[in-house]
Tab-separated table of C-alpha atoms in Angstrom:
chain	number	residue	atom	x	y	z
A	1305	MET	CA	94.217	35.927	87.279
A	1306	THR	CA	95.049	37.616	83.963
A	1307	ASP	CA	98.667	37.974	82.770
A	1308	ALA	CA	98.400	41.758	83.182
A	1309	ARG	CA	97.167	41.345	86.759
A	1310	GLU	CA	99.937	38.811	87.572
A	1311	THR	CA	102.567	41.268	86.287
A	1312	ALA	CA	101.125	44.168	88.237
A	1313	MET	CA	100.628	42.226	91.479
A	1314	SER	CA	104.139	40.749	91.422
A	1315	SER	CA	105.644	44.240	91.194
A	1316	ALA	CA	103.082	46.125	93.302
A	1317	ALA	CA	105.539	46.921	96.072
A	1318	GLN	CA	108.496	47.651	93.791
A	1319	PRO	CA	108.290	50.536	91.318
A	1320	LEU	CA	109.653	49.773	87.856
A	1321	PRO	CA	113.118	51.243	87.011
A	1322	LYS	CA	113.064	54.276	84.828
A	1323	GLY	CA	112.953	53.277	81.146
A	1324	ALA	CA	111.783	49.725	81.946
A	1325	ASP	CA	108.992	48.138	79.904
A	1326	ALA	CA	105.773	48.569	81.924
A	1327	GLY	CA	104.098	45.704	80.113
A	1328	PRO	CA	101.081	45.826	77.853
A	1329	ALA	CA	98.938	48.965	77.911
A	1330	PRO	CA	95.712	48.689	79.931
A	1331	VAL	CA	92.587	47.705	78.032
A	1332	PRO	CA	89.947	50.473	78.115
A	1333	LEU	CA	86.657	49.552	79.735
A	1334	LEU	CA	84.124	51.344	77.616
A	1335	GLU	CA	80.713	49.783	78.281
A	1336	PRO	CA	79.079	47.922	81.197
A	1337	ARG	CA	78.690	44.209	80.414
A	1338	GLU	CA	74.865	44.397	80.406
A	1339	GLY	CA	74.686	47.933	79.136
A	1340	ILE	CA	73.706	51.029	81.081
A	1341	PRO	CA	70.839	50.071	83.438
A	1342	PRO	CA	67.829	52.399	83.792
A	1343	VAL	CA	67.917	54.795	86.768
A	1344	THR	CA	65.838	53.450	89.636
A	1345	ALA	CA	63.745	56.441	90.791
A	1346	THR	CA	60.352	55.053	91.900
A	1347	PRO	CA	59.266	52.863	94.827
A	1348	GLU	CA	58.130	50.192	92.411
A	1349	ALA	CA	61.455	50.058	90.591
A	1350	LEU	CA	63.332	50.117	93.916
A	1351	ALA	CA	61.345	47.064	95.126
A	1352	GLU	CA	62.516	45.146	92.057
A	1353	VAL	CA	66.127	46.134	92.736
A	1354	VAL	CA	65.849	45.100	96.382
A	1355	ALA	CA	64.489	41.677	95.347
A	1356	ALA	CA	67.160	41.161	92.662
A	1357	PHE	CA	70.024	42.041	94.972
A	1358	ALA	CA	68.690	40.030	97.865
A	1359	ALA	CA	68.714	37.004	95.523
A	1360	GLY	CA	72.210	37.788	94.228
A	1361	ARG	CA	75.396	35.917	95.157
A	1362	GLY	CA	78.686	36.951	96.731
A	1363	PRO	CA	79.911	40.469	97.717
A	1364	VAL	CA	78.126	43.540	96.483
A	1365	ALA	CA	80.046	46.483	94.964
A	1366	VAL	CA	78.763	49.836	96.207
A	1367	ASP	CA	79.596	53.394	95.211
A	1368	ALA	CA	77.950	56.791	95.607
A	1369	GLU	CA	78.169	60.066	93.747
A	1370	ARG	CA	77.851	63.425	95.517
A	1371	ALA	CA	77.620	66.993	94.247
A	1372	SER	CA	80.523	68.458	96.125
A	1373	GLY	CA	81.228	72.003	95.120
A	1374	TYR	CA	77.710	72.406	93.764
A	1375	ARG	CA	75.248	71.571	96.609
A	1376	TYR	CA	75.205	72.114	100.345
A	1377	GLY	CA	76.356	69.123	102.343
A	1378	GLN	CA	77.517	65.733	101.157
A	1379	ARG	CA	74.321	63.843	100.377
A	1380	ALA	CA	74.298	61.106	97.723
A	1381	TYR	CA	72.727	61.897	94.371
A	1382	LEU	CA	73.349	58.465	92.832
A	1383	VAL	CA	74.037	55.090	94.410
A	1384	GLN	CA	75.568	52.365	92.247
A	1385	LEU	CA	75.545	48.678	93.105
A	1386	ARG	CA	76.679	45.471	91.405
A	1387	ARG	CA	76.340	41.883	92.493
A	1388	GLU	CA	76.649	38.542	90.753
A	1389	GLY	CA	73.228	37.322	89.759
A	1390	ALA	CA	71.687	40.796	90.036
A	1391	GLY	CA	73.794	42.845	87.602
A	1392	THR	CA	74.229	46.589	88.084
A	1393	ALA	CA	71.718	49.056	89.523
A	1394	LEU	CA	71.783	52.825	89.455
A	1395	VAL	CA	69.514	54.188	92.263
A	1396	ASP	CA	68.401	57.824	92.472
A	1397	PRO	CA	68.238	58.869	96.169
A	1398	VAL	CA	66.299	61.975	95.166
A	1399	GLY	CA	63.388	59.903	93.818
A	1400	CYS	CA	63.986	57.165	96.418
A	1401	PRO	CA	65.366	58.900	99.526
A	1402	ASP	CA	64.804	55.873	101.834
A	1403	LEU	CA	67.021	52.950	100.826
A	1404	SER	CA	66.799	51.209	104.174
A	1405	ALA	CA	65.000	48.242	102.525
A	1406	LEU	CA	68.001	47.830	100.173
A	1407	GLY	CA	70.392	48.104	103.080
A	1408	GLU	CA	68.446	45.459	105.023
A	1409	ALA	CA	68.473	43.110	102.050
A	1410	LEU	CA	72.264	43.341	101.919
A	1411	GLN	CA	72.825	43.393	105.716
A	1412	ASP	CA	74.605	40.048	105.826
A	1413	THR	CA	76.543	40.676	102.639
A	1414	GLU	CA	80.090	41.944	102.374
A	1415	TRP	CA	80.106	45.399	100.772
A	1416	VAL	CA	83.008	46.299	98.541
A	1417	LEU	CA	83.760	50.007	98.438
A	1418	HIS	CA	86.722	52.141	97.331
A	1419	ALA	CA	87.700	54.720	100.021
A	1420	ALA	CA	84.769	53.579	102.192
A	1421	THR	CA	85.000	56.446	104.711
A	1422	GLN	CA	84.180	58.909	101.952
A	1423	ASP	CA	80.941	57.199	100.916
A	1424	LEU	CA	79.671	55.721	104.194
A	1425	PRO	CA	78.319	59.017	105.632
A	1426	CYS	CA	76.085	59.735	102.625
A	1427	LEU	CA	75.022	56.105	102.428
A	1428	ARG	CA	74.023	56.174	106.087
A	1429	GLU	CA	71.766	59.136	105.358
A	1430	THR	CA	69.819	56.940	102.906
A	1431	GLY	CA	69.499	54.119	105.429
A	1432	MET	CA	72.283	51.948	104.057
A	1433	ARG	CA	74.758	50.660	106.679
A	1434	PRO	CA	77.139	47.730	106.038
A	1435	THR	CA	78.028	45.281	108.803
A	1436	ARG	CA	80.922	43.850	106.765
A	1437	LEU	CA	83.022	45.583	104.151
A	1438	PHE	CA	86.107	45.391	102.030
A	1439	ASP	CA	87.808	48.688	101.181
A	1440	THR	CA	89.877	48.346	97.994
A	1441	GLU	CA	91.684	51.601	98.545
A	1442	LEU	CA	92.801	50.703	102.067
A	1443	ALA	CA	93.660	47.183	100.819
A	1444	GLY	CA	95.929	48.771	98.198
A	1445	ARG	CA	97.706	50.847	100.885
A	1446	LEU	CA	98.293	47.823	103.052
A	1447	ALA	CA	99.589	45.830	100.064
A	1448	GLY	CA	102.141	48.529	99.305
A	1449	PHE	CA	100.703	50.164	96.196
A	1450	ALA	CA	102.045	53.683	95.583
A	1451	ARG	CA	98.871	54.835	93.747
A	1452	VAL	CA	95.595	53.750	95.245
A	1453	GLY	CA	92.982	55.719	93.323
A	1454	LEU	CA	90.362	53.465	91.741
A	1455	GLY	CA	91.573	54.099	88.225
A	1456	ALA	CA	95.208	53.384	89.119
A	1457	MET	CA	94.280	50.240	91.041
A	1458	VAL	CA	92.127	48.851	88.220
A	1459	GLU	CA	94.978	49.536	85.762
A	1460	ASN	CA	97.773	48.105	87.941
A	1461	VAL	CA	95.864	45.088	89.249
A	1462	LEU	CA	93.477	44.151	86.505
A	1463	GLY	CA	95.055	45.611	83.402
A	1464	ARG	CA	92.006	47.665	82.518
A	1465	SER	CA	91.463	51.445	82.335
A	1466	LEU	CA	88.379	53.402	83.464
A	1467	GLU	CA	87.054	56.656	82.094
A	1468	LYS	CA	88.000	59.554	84.380
A	1469	GLY	CA	86.081	62.467	82.969
A	1470	HIS	CA	82.955	62.744	85.161
A	1471	SER	CA	84.086	62.432	88.771
A	1472	ALA	CA	83.656	66.112	89.590
A	1473	VAL	CA	80.433	66.909	87.722
A	1474	ASP	CA	77.216	68.144	89.329
A	1475	TRP	CA	75.488	64.830	90.139
A	1476	SER	CA	72.380	66.700	91.318
A	1477	THR	CA	71.630	67.374	87.621
A	1478	ARG	CA	68.374	65.803	86.420
A	1479	PRO	CA	68.094	63.968	84.178
A	1480	LEU	CA	71.602	62.601	84.409
A	1481	PRO	CA	73.302	62.518	80.974
A	1482	GLU	CA	73.934	59.055	79.527
A	1483	PRO	CA	77.790	59.443	79.552
A	1484	TRP	CA	77.651	60.166	83.266
A	1485	LEU	CA	75.498	57.090	83.903
A	1486	ARG	CA	77.943	54.988	81.894
A	1487	TYR	CA	80.815	56.306	83.981
A	1488	ALA	CA	78.882	55.582	87.196
A	1489	ALA	CA	78.049	52.027	86.152
A	1490	LEU	CA	81.648	51.307	85.189
A	1491	ASP	CA	82.829	52.445	88.626
A	1492	VAL	CA	81.351	49.231	90.161
A	1493	GLU	CA	81.862	47.000	87.113
A	1494	LEU	CA	85.201	45.596	88.296
A	1495	LEU	CA	85.119	46.398	91.987
A	1496	VAL	CA	84.454	42.810	93.175
A	1497	GLU	CA	87.116	41.453	90.831
A	1498	LEU	CA	89.546	44.050	92.190
A	1499	ARG	CA	88.580	42.979	95.735
A	1500	ASP	CA	89.344	39.310	94.935
A	1501	ALA	CA	92.745	40.113	93.453
A	1502	LEU	CA	93.732	42.270	96.409
A	1503	GLU	CA	92.560	39.622	98.859
A	1504	GLU	CA	94.970	37.199	97.136
A	1505	GLU	CA	97.816	39.670	97.298
A	1506	LEU	CA	97.229	40.555	100.974
A	1507	ASP	CA	97.085	36.852	101.814
A	1508	ARG	CA	100.365	36.284	99.922
A	1509	GLN	CA	102.007	39.084	101.955
A	1510	GLY	CA	100.578	37.805	105.266
A	1511	LYS	CA	98.480	40.984	105.740
A	1512	LEU	CA	94.965	39.723	105.104
A	1513	GLY	CA	94.194	39.481	108.827
A	1514	TRP	CA	95.391	43.023	109.261
A	1515	ALA	CA	93.029	44.181	106.512
A	1516	HIS	CA	90.089	42.359	108.099
A	1517	GLN	CA	90.767	44.221	111.404
A	1518	GLU	CA	90.867	47.546	109.543
A	1519	PHE	CA	87.685	46.835	107.684
A	1520	ALA	CA	85.857	45.752	110.819
A	1521	ALA	CA	86.932	48.968	112.569
A	1522	ILE	CA	85.566	51.111	109.694
A	1523	ALA	CA	82.237	49.232	109.695
A	1524	ALA	CA	81.881	49.563	113.440
A	1525	ALA	CA	82.942	53.178	113.732
A	1526	PRO	CA	80.190	55.676	114.784
A	1527	PRO	CA	79.510	58.751	112.690
A	1528	PRO	CA	82.130	61.438	113.307
A	1529	ALA	CA	81.248	64.074	115.849
A	1530	PRO	CA	80.500	67.565	114.440
A	1531	ARG	CA	83.676	69.565	113.971
A	1532	GLN	CA	84.233	72.243	116.632
A	1533	ASP	CA	84.393	75.776	115.185
A	1534	PRO	CA	84.362	74.710	111.498
A	1535	TRP	CA	84.847	78.361	110.480
A	1536	ARG	CA	88.461	78.020	111.561
A	1537	ARG	CA	89.097	75.866	108.463
A	1538	THR	CA	88.472	78.900	106.184
A	1539	SER	CA	91.228	78.916	103.581
A	1540	GLY	CA	93.649	81.737	104.154
A	1541	MET	CA	93.187	81.843	107.982
A	1542	HIS	CA	96.949	82.008	108.380
A	1543	LYS	CA	96.767	85.688	107.389
A	1544	ILE	CA	94.483	86.527	110.322
A	1545	ARG	CA	96.319	87.796	113.365
A	1546	ARG	CA	93.811	89.762	115.573
A	1547	ARG	CA	90.852	88.432	117.532
A	1548	ARG	CA	88.520	91.051	116.052
A	1549	GLN	CA	89.394	89.827	112.606
A	1550	LEU	CA	88.717	86.273	113.747
A	1551	ALA	CA	85.267	87.390	114.823
A	1552	VAL	CA	84.600	88.774	111.345
A	1553	VAL	CA	85.568	85.470	109.769
A	1554	ARG	CA	83.261	83.668	112.189
A	1555	GLU	CA	80.303	85.935	111.504
A	1556	LEU	CA	80.723	85.926	107.728
A	1557	TRP	CA	81.238	82.142	107.725
A	1558	ASN	CA	78.082	81.548	109.743
A	1559	ALA	CA	76.030	83.986	107.648
A	1560	ARG	CA	77.279	82.293	104.446
A	1561	ASP	CA	76.473	78.880	105.823
A	1562	GLN	CA	72.873	79.844	106.592
A	1563	VAL	CA	72.396	81.179	103.040
A	1564	ALA	CA	74.058	78.142	101.490
A	1565	ARG	CA	71.890	75.747	103.523
A	1566	ARG	CA	68.695	77.617	102.642
A	1567	ARG	CA	69.549	77.715	98.914
A	1568	ASP	CA	71.079	74.200	98.872
A	1569	VAL	CA	74.250	75.357	97.146
A	1570	SER	CA	77.904	74.963	97.973
A	1571	PRO	CA	79.020	77.712	100.464
A	1572	GLY	CA	81.850	78.652	98.113
A	1573	LYS	CA	79.287	79.612	95.484
A	1574	VAL	CA	77.623	82.057	97.927
A	1575	LEU	CA	80.832	83.748	99.116
A	1576	THR	CA	84.432	82.589	98.638
A	1577	ASP	CA	86.805	81.976	101.501
A	1578	ALA	CA	89.148	84.526	99.948
A	1579	ALA	CA	86.418	87.155	100.158
A	1580	ILE	CA	85.807	86.348	103.842
A	1581	VAL	CA	89.493	86.771	104.635
A	1582	GLU	CA	89.706	90.027	102.661
A	1583	ALA	CA	86.869	91.516	104.687
A	1584	ALA	CA	88.387	90.333	107.947
A	1585	LEU	CA	91.697	91.968	107.099
A	1586	ALA	CA	90.188	95.236	105.951
A	1587	LEU	CA	87.385	95.573	108.509
A	1588	PRO	CA	85.427	97.931	106.142
A	1589	SER	CA	83.286	100.510	107.946
A	1590	GLY	CA	80.583	100.825	105.310
A	1591	VAL	CA	78.947	99.139	102.343
A	1592	PRO	CA	80.899	101.114	99.708
A	1593	ALA	CA	84.189	100.139	101.353
A	1594	LEU	CA	83.109	96.485	101.385
A	1595	ALA	CA	82.048	96.631	97.726
A	1596	ALA	CA	85.542	97.810	96.812
A	1597	LEU	CA	87.144	94.647	98.174
A	1598	PRO	CA	88.007	91.603	96.027
A	1599	GLY	CA	85.054	89.199	95.969
A	1600	TYR	CA	82.408	91.890	96.555
A	1601	GLY	CA	82.434	93.538	93.146
A	1602	HIS	CA	79.807	94.867	90.771
A	1603	ARG	CA	78.186	91.468	90.306
A	1604	MET	CA	77.000	91.434	93.918
A	1605	GLY	CA	73.689	93.132	94.582
A	1606	ARG	CA	73.100	95.809	97.190
A	1607	ARG	CA	71.024	93.423	99.317
A	1608	GLN	CA	73.814	90.863	99.427
A	1609	LEU	CA	76.381	93.547	100.306
A	1610	GLU	CA	74.235	94.764	103.167
A	1611	GLN	CA	73.910	91.160	104.409
A	1612	TRP	CA	77.664	90.686	104.584
A	1613	HIS	CA	78.176	94.161	105.990
A	1614	ALA	CA	75.687	93.428	108.788
A	1615	ALA	CA	77.758	90.343	109.713
A	1616	ILE	CA	80.901	92.433	109.854
A	1617	GLN	CA	79.160	94.999	112.045
A	1618	ARG	CA	78.074	92.307	114.448
A	1619	ALA	CA	81.702	91.274	114.791
A	1620	ARG	CA	82.820	94.891	115.253
A	1621	ALA	CA	80.261	95.387	118.026
A	1622	LEU	CA	81.276	92.382	120.131
A	1623	PRO	CA	82.892	93.105	123.513
A	1624	GLU	CA	86.406	91.855	123.985
A	1625	SER	CA	85.231	89.073	126.254
A	1626	GLU	CA	83.195	87.520	123.409
A	1627	LEU	CA	85.927	87.569	120.763
A	1628	PRO	CA	87.189	84.140	119.683
A	1629	GLN	CA	90.520	82.978	120.958
A	1630	PRO	CA	93.349	82.722	118.398
A	1631	THR	CA	93.338	78.905	118.764
A	1632	LEU	CA	91.012	76.288	120.120
A	1633	ALA	CA	91.607	74.874	123.568
A	1634	PRO	CA	93.834	71.835	122.957
A	1635	ASN	CA	92.194	68.447	122.901
A	1636	GLY	CA	95.257	66.363	123.349
A	1637	PRO	CA	98.947	67.248	122.904
A	1638	PRO	CA	100.049	70.637	121.588
A	1639	PRO	CA	101.375	70.913	118.028
A	1640	PRO	CA	104.719	69.055	117.732
A	1641	ARG	CA	106.546	72.249	116.770
A	1642	ALA	CA	105.918	73.540	120.298
A	1643	TRP	CA	107.158	70.490	122.120
A	1644	ALA	CA	110.827	71.490	122.209
A	1645	ASP	CA	109.944	74.511	124.315
A	1646	LYS	CA	107.134	73.034	126.396
A	1647	ASP	CA	108.688	69.616	127.119
A	1648	PRO	CA	112.046	68.807	125.543
A	1649	VAL	CA	111.987	65.248	126.867
A	1650	ALA	CA	108.630	64.593	125.227
A	1651	ALA	CA	110.004	66.079	122.010
A	1652	ALA	CA	112.905	63.653	122.144
A	1653	ARG	CA	110.522	60.757	122.773
A	1654	LEU	CA	108.464	61.791	119.707
A	1655	THR	CA	111.494	61.944	117.511
A	1656	ALA	CA	112.589	58.476	118.618
A	1657	ALA	CA	109.128	56.952	118.325
A	1658	ARG	CA	108.505	58.437	114.861
A	1659	ALA	CA	111.836	57.078	113.609
A	1660	ALA	CA	110.997	53.601	114.928
A	1661	VAL	CA	107.497	53.577	113.390
A	1662	THR	CA	108.837	54.879	110.089
A	1663	ALA	CA	111.481	52.147	109.987
A	1664	ARG	CA	108.974	49.408	110.688
A	1665	ALA	CA	106.502	50.752	108.101
A	1666	GLU	CA	109.283	50.648	105.496
A	1667	GLU	CA	110.073	47.049	106.461
A	1668	LEU	CA	106.376	46.102	106.058
A	1669	ASP	CA	106.009	48.153	102.828
A	1670	LEU	CA	103.025	50.199	103.893
A	1671	PRO	CA	102.415	53.899	104.723
A	1672	GLN	CA	103.490	54.990	108.172
A	1673	GLU	CA	100.026	56.368	108.945
A	1674	ASN	CA	98.458	52.987	108.220
A	1675	LEU	CA	100.866	51.225	110.544
A	1676	LEU	CA	99.941	53.623	113.389
A	1677	ALA	CA	98.043	56.881	113.339
A	1678	PRO	CA	100.364	59.866	113.819
A	1679	ASP	CA	97.989	61.263	116.479
A	1680	THR	CA	98.298	58.015	118.481
A	1681	VAL	CA	102.077	58.303	118.399
A	1682	ARG	CA	101.895	61.917	119.598
A	1683	ARG	CA	99.495	61.137	122.457
A	1684	LEU	CA	101.638	58.239	123.569
A	1685	CYS	CA	104.801	60.326	123.604
A	1686	TRP	CA	103.205	63.354	125.306
A	1687	GLU	CA	101.794	61.245	128.138
A	1688	PRO	CA	103.682	57.935	128.200
A	1689	PRO	CA	102.150	55.110	130.267
A	1690	ALA	CA	103.024	54.929	133.908
A	1691	GLU	CA	104.239	51.387	133.311
A	1692	PRO	CA	107.036	51.742	130.702
A	1693	THR	CA	106.638	48.123	129.597
A	1694	ALA	CA	105.431	46.564	126.379
A	1695	GLU	CA	102.214	45.635	128.163
A	1696	GLY	CA	101.757	49.153	129.342
A	1697	VAL	CA	102.407	50.620	125.899
A	1698	ALA	CA	100.022	48.052	124.336
A	1699	ARG	CA	97.324	49.029	126.832
A	1700	ALA	CA	97.799	52.693	125.972
A	1701	LEU	CA	97.675	52.012	122.219
A	1702	ARG	CA	94.500	49.972	122.664
A	1703	GLY	CA	92.910	52.868	124.566
A	1704	TYR	CA	93.709	55.164	121.594
A	1705	GLY	CA	91.892	52.810	119.203
A	1706	ALA	CA	94.857	51.006	117.655
A	1707	ARG	CA	94.012	47.638	116.181
A	1708	GLU	CA	95.597	44.433	117.541
A	1709	TRP	CA	97.816	43.939	114.464
A	1710	GLN	CA	99.163	47.510	114.882
A	1711	ILE	CA	99.883	46.848	118.570
A	1712	GLU	CA	101.677	43.616	117.711
A	1713	GLN	CA	103.892	45.436	115.163
A	1714	THR	CA	104.700	48.545	117.259
A	1715	ALA	CA	104.354	48.018	120.996
A	1716	GLU	CA	107.810	46.555	121.518
A	1717	LEU	CA	109.639	49.045	119.300
A	1718	LEU	CA	107.813	51.993	120.908
A	1719	THR	CA	108.666	50.669	124.359
A	1720	THR	CA	112.334	50.609	123.368
A	1721	ALA	CA	112.112	54.109	121.889
A	1722	LEU	CA	110.431	55.555	124.991
A	1723	ALA	CA	112.887	53.846	127.302
A	1724	ALA	CA	115.867	55.255	125.373
A	1725	ILE	CA	114.931	58.815	126.388
A	1726	ALA	CA	115.996	59.626	129.912
A	1727	GLN	CA	113.359	61.081	132.214
A	1728	PRO	CA	114.301	64.234	134.112
A	1729	GLY	CA	115.952	63.362	137.414
């Protein structure tokens, strides 16, 4: 372990006092050790990469770059890998869309990712699915680091600094510029070293077993179910009050999504959320009135305006029975702000349970949401177990997907919190 890493790790859970010497400045990491590798974009080149990584040693660092904000969906446009004995590979999923052979070659290998849940969906689309992983971001959270972005972790743990300039570029660009490729290669350059240092720190804190449970849960988790009514996440929806206006948002959102999917561009580049909300509030009766609204100005062609106007007209023509409800039917407890009116005793249970979980999280020096998911706490308090014992609470937590280490840390204190609130007589 380097001196810089020792200094950072020893103070990971305790921020330095204001004005204190933070130690030596991080050393910039400017070039990959073996230089920038060529982009793998043909079946022949991919076969060579598969063979090299199958023959490599130890964990494999994996990262993926998407084109969020530029393209429709969240597909990978570059996959980066690094393994001892194999070096670094930059694989183009456009030229090589099926990476299942690479995934199979690494099936029994531990994958090291940073913020694994962000990259796993697009990696799955290419045929790459880990059976074991180590998430350096989650490891940093469990170890008590305040800043867990990759750049911050590399600086604080390894004493090195990474370039930060190309994270939000359009990775669907072809050919990819050399500075972008350098940035992509450097993202996996130190990932295994970071993993090793964090493993040491978690072991020192007695949290390594917890981390292993968390990583296993991520690797075993199925793909998330499609979101119900995704149009409800339109930015600015809080301004919408009437069901007819909600119908306009829904129709415009769906029409925009169809266009964006067909053109393979980000929906926001087709029509902004702000423009959708403006039309829903105004309910324009004709194309000229629509064109006068913000977001539908002179740059938009007549055909596009007619397309959006047709969506608005469809919403205006819907019978009352087909208009969307103001909110989705609840799947689980209502929003906590409504508990005091709906069930004051449940509200009191939630207050007590939250305070207990927060206090334990502070004792363990990790974020409250990593000790126990807030949704799990809410569900437990809204419908407490019939058996108000630690065993009953543990059984309920297990049913909500809590890991065993979380149950060990919270079942007793939650039992005490629930028991402290008197049930109605």
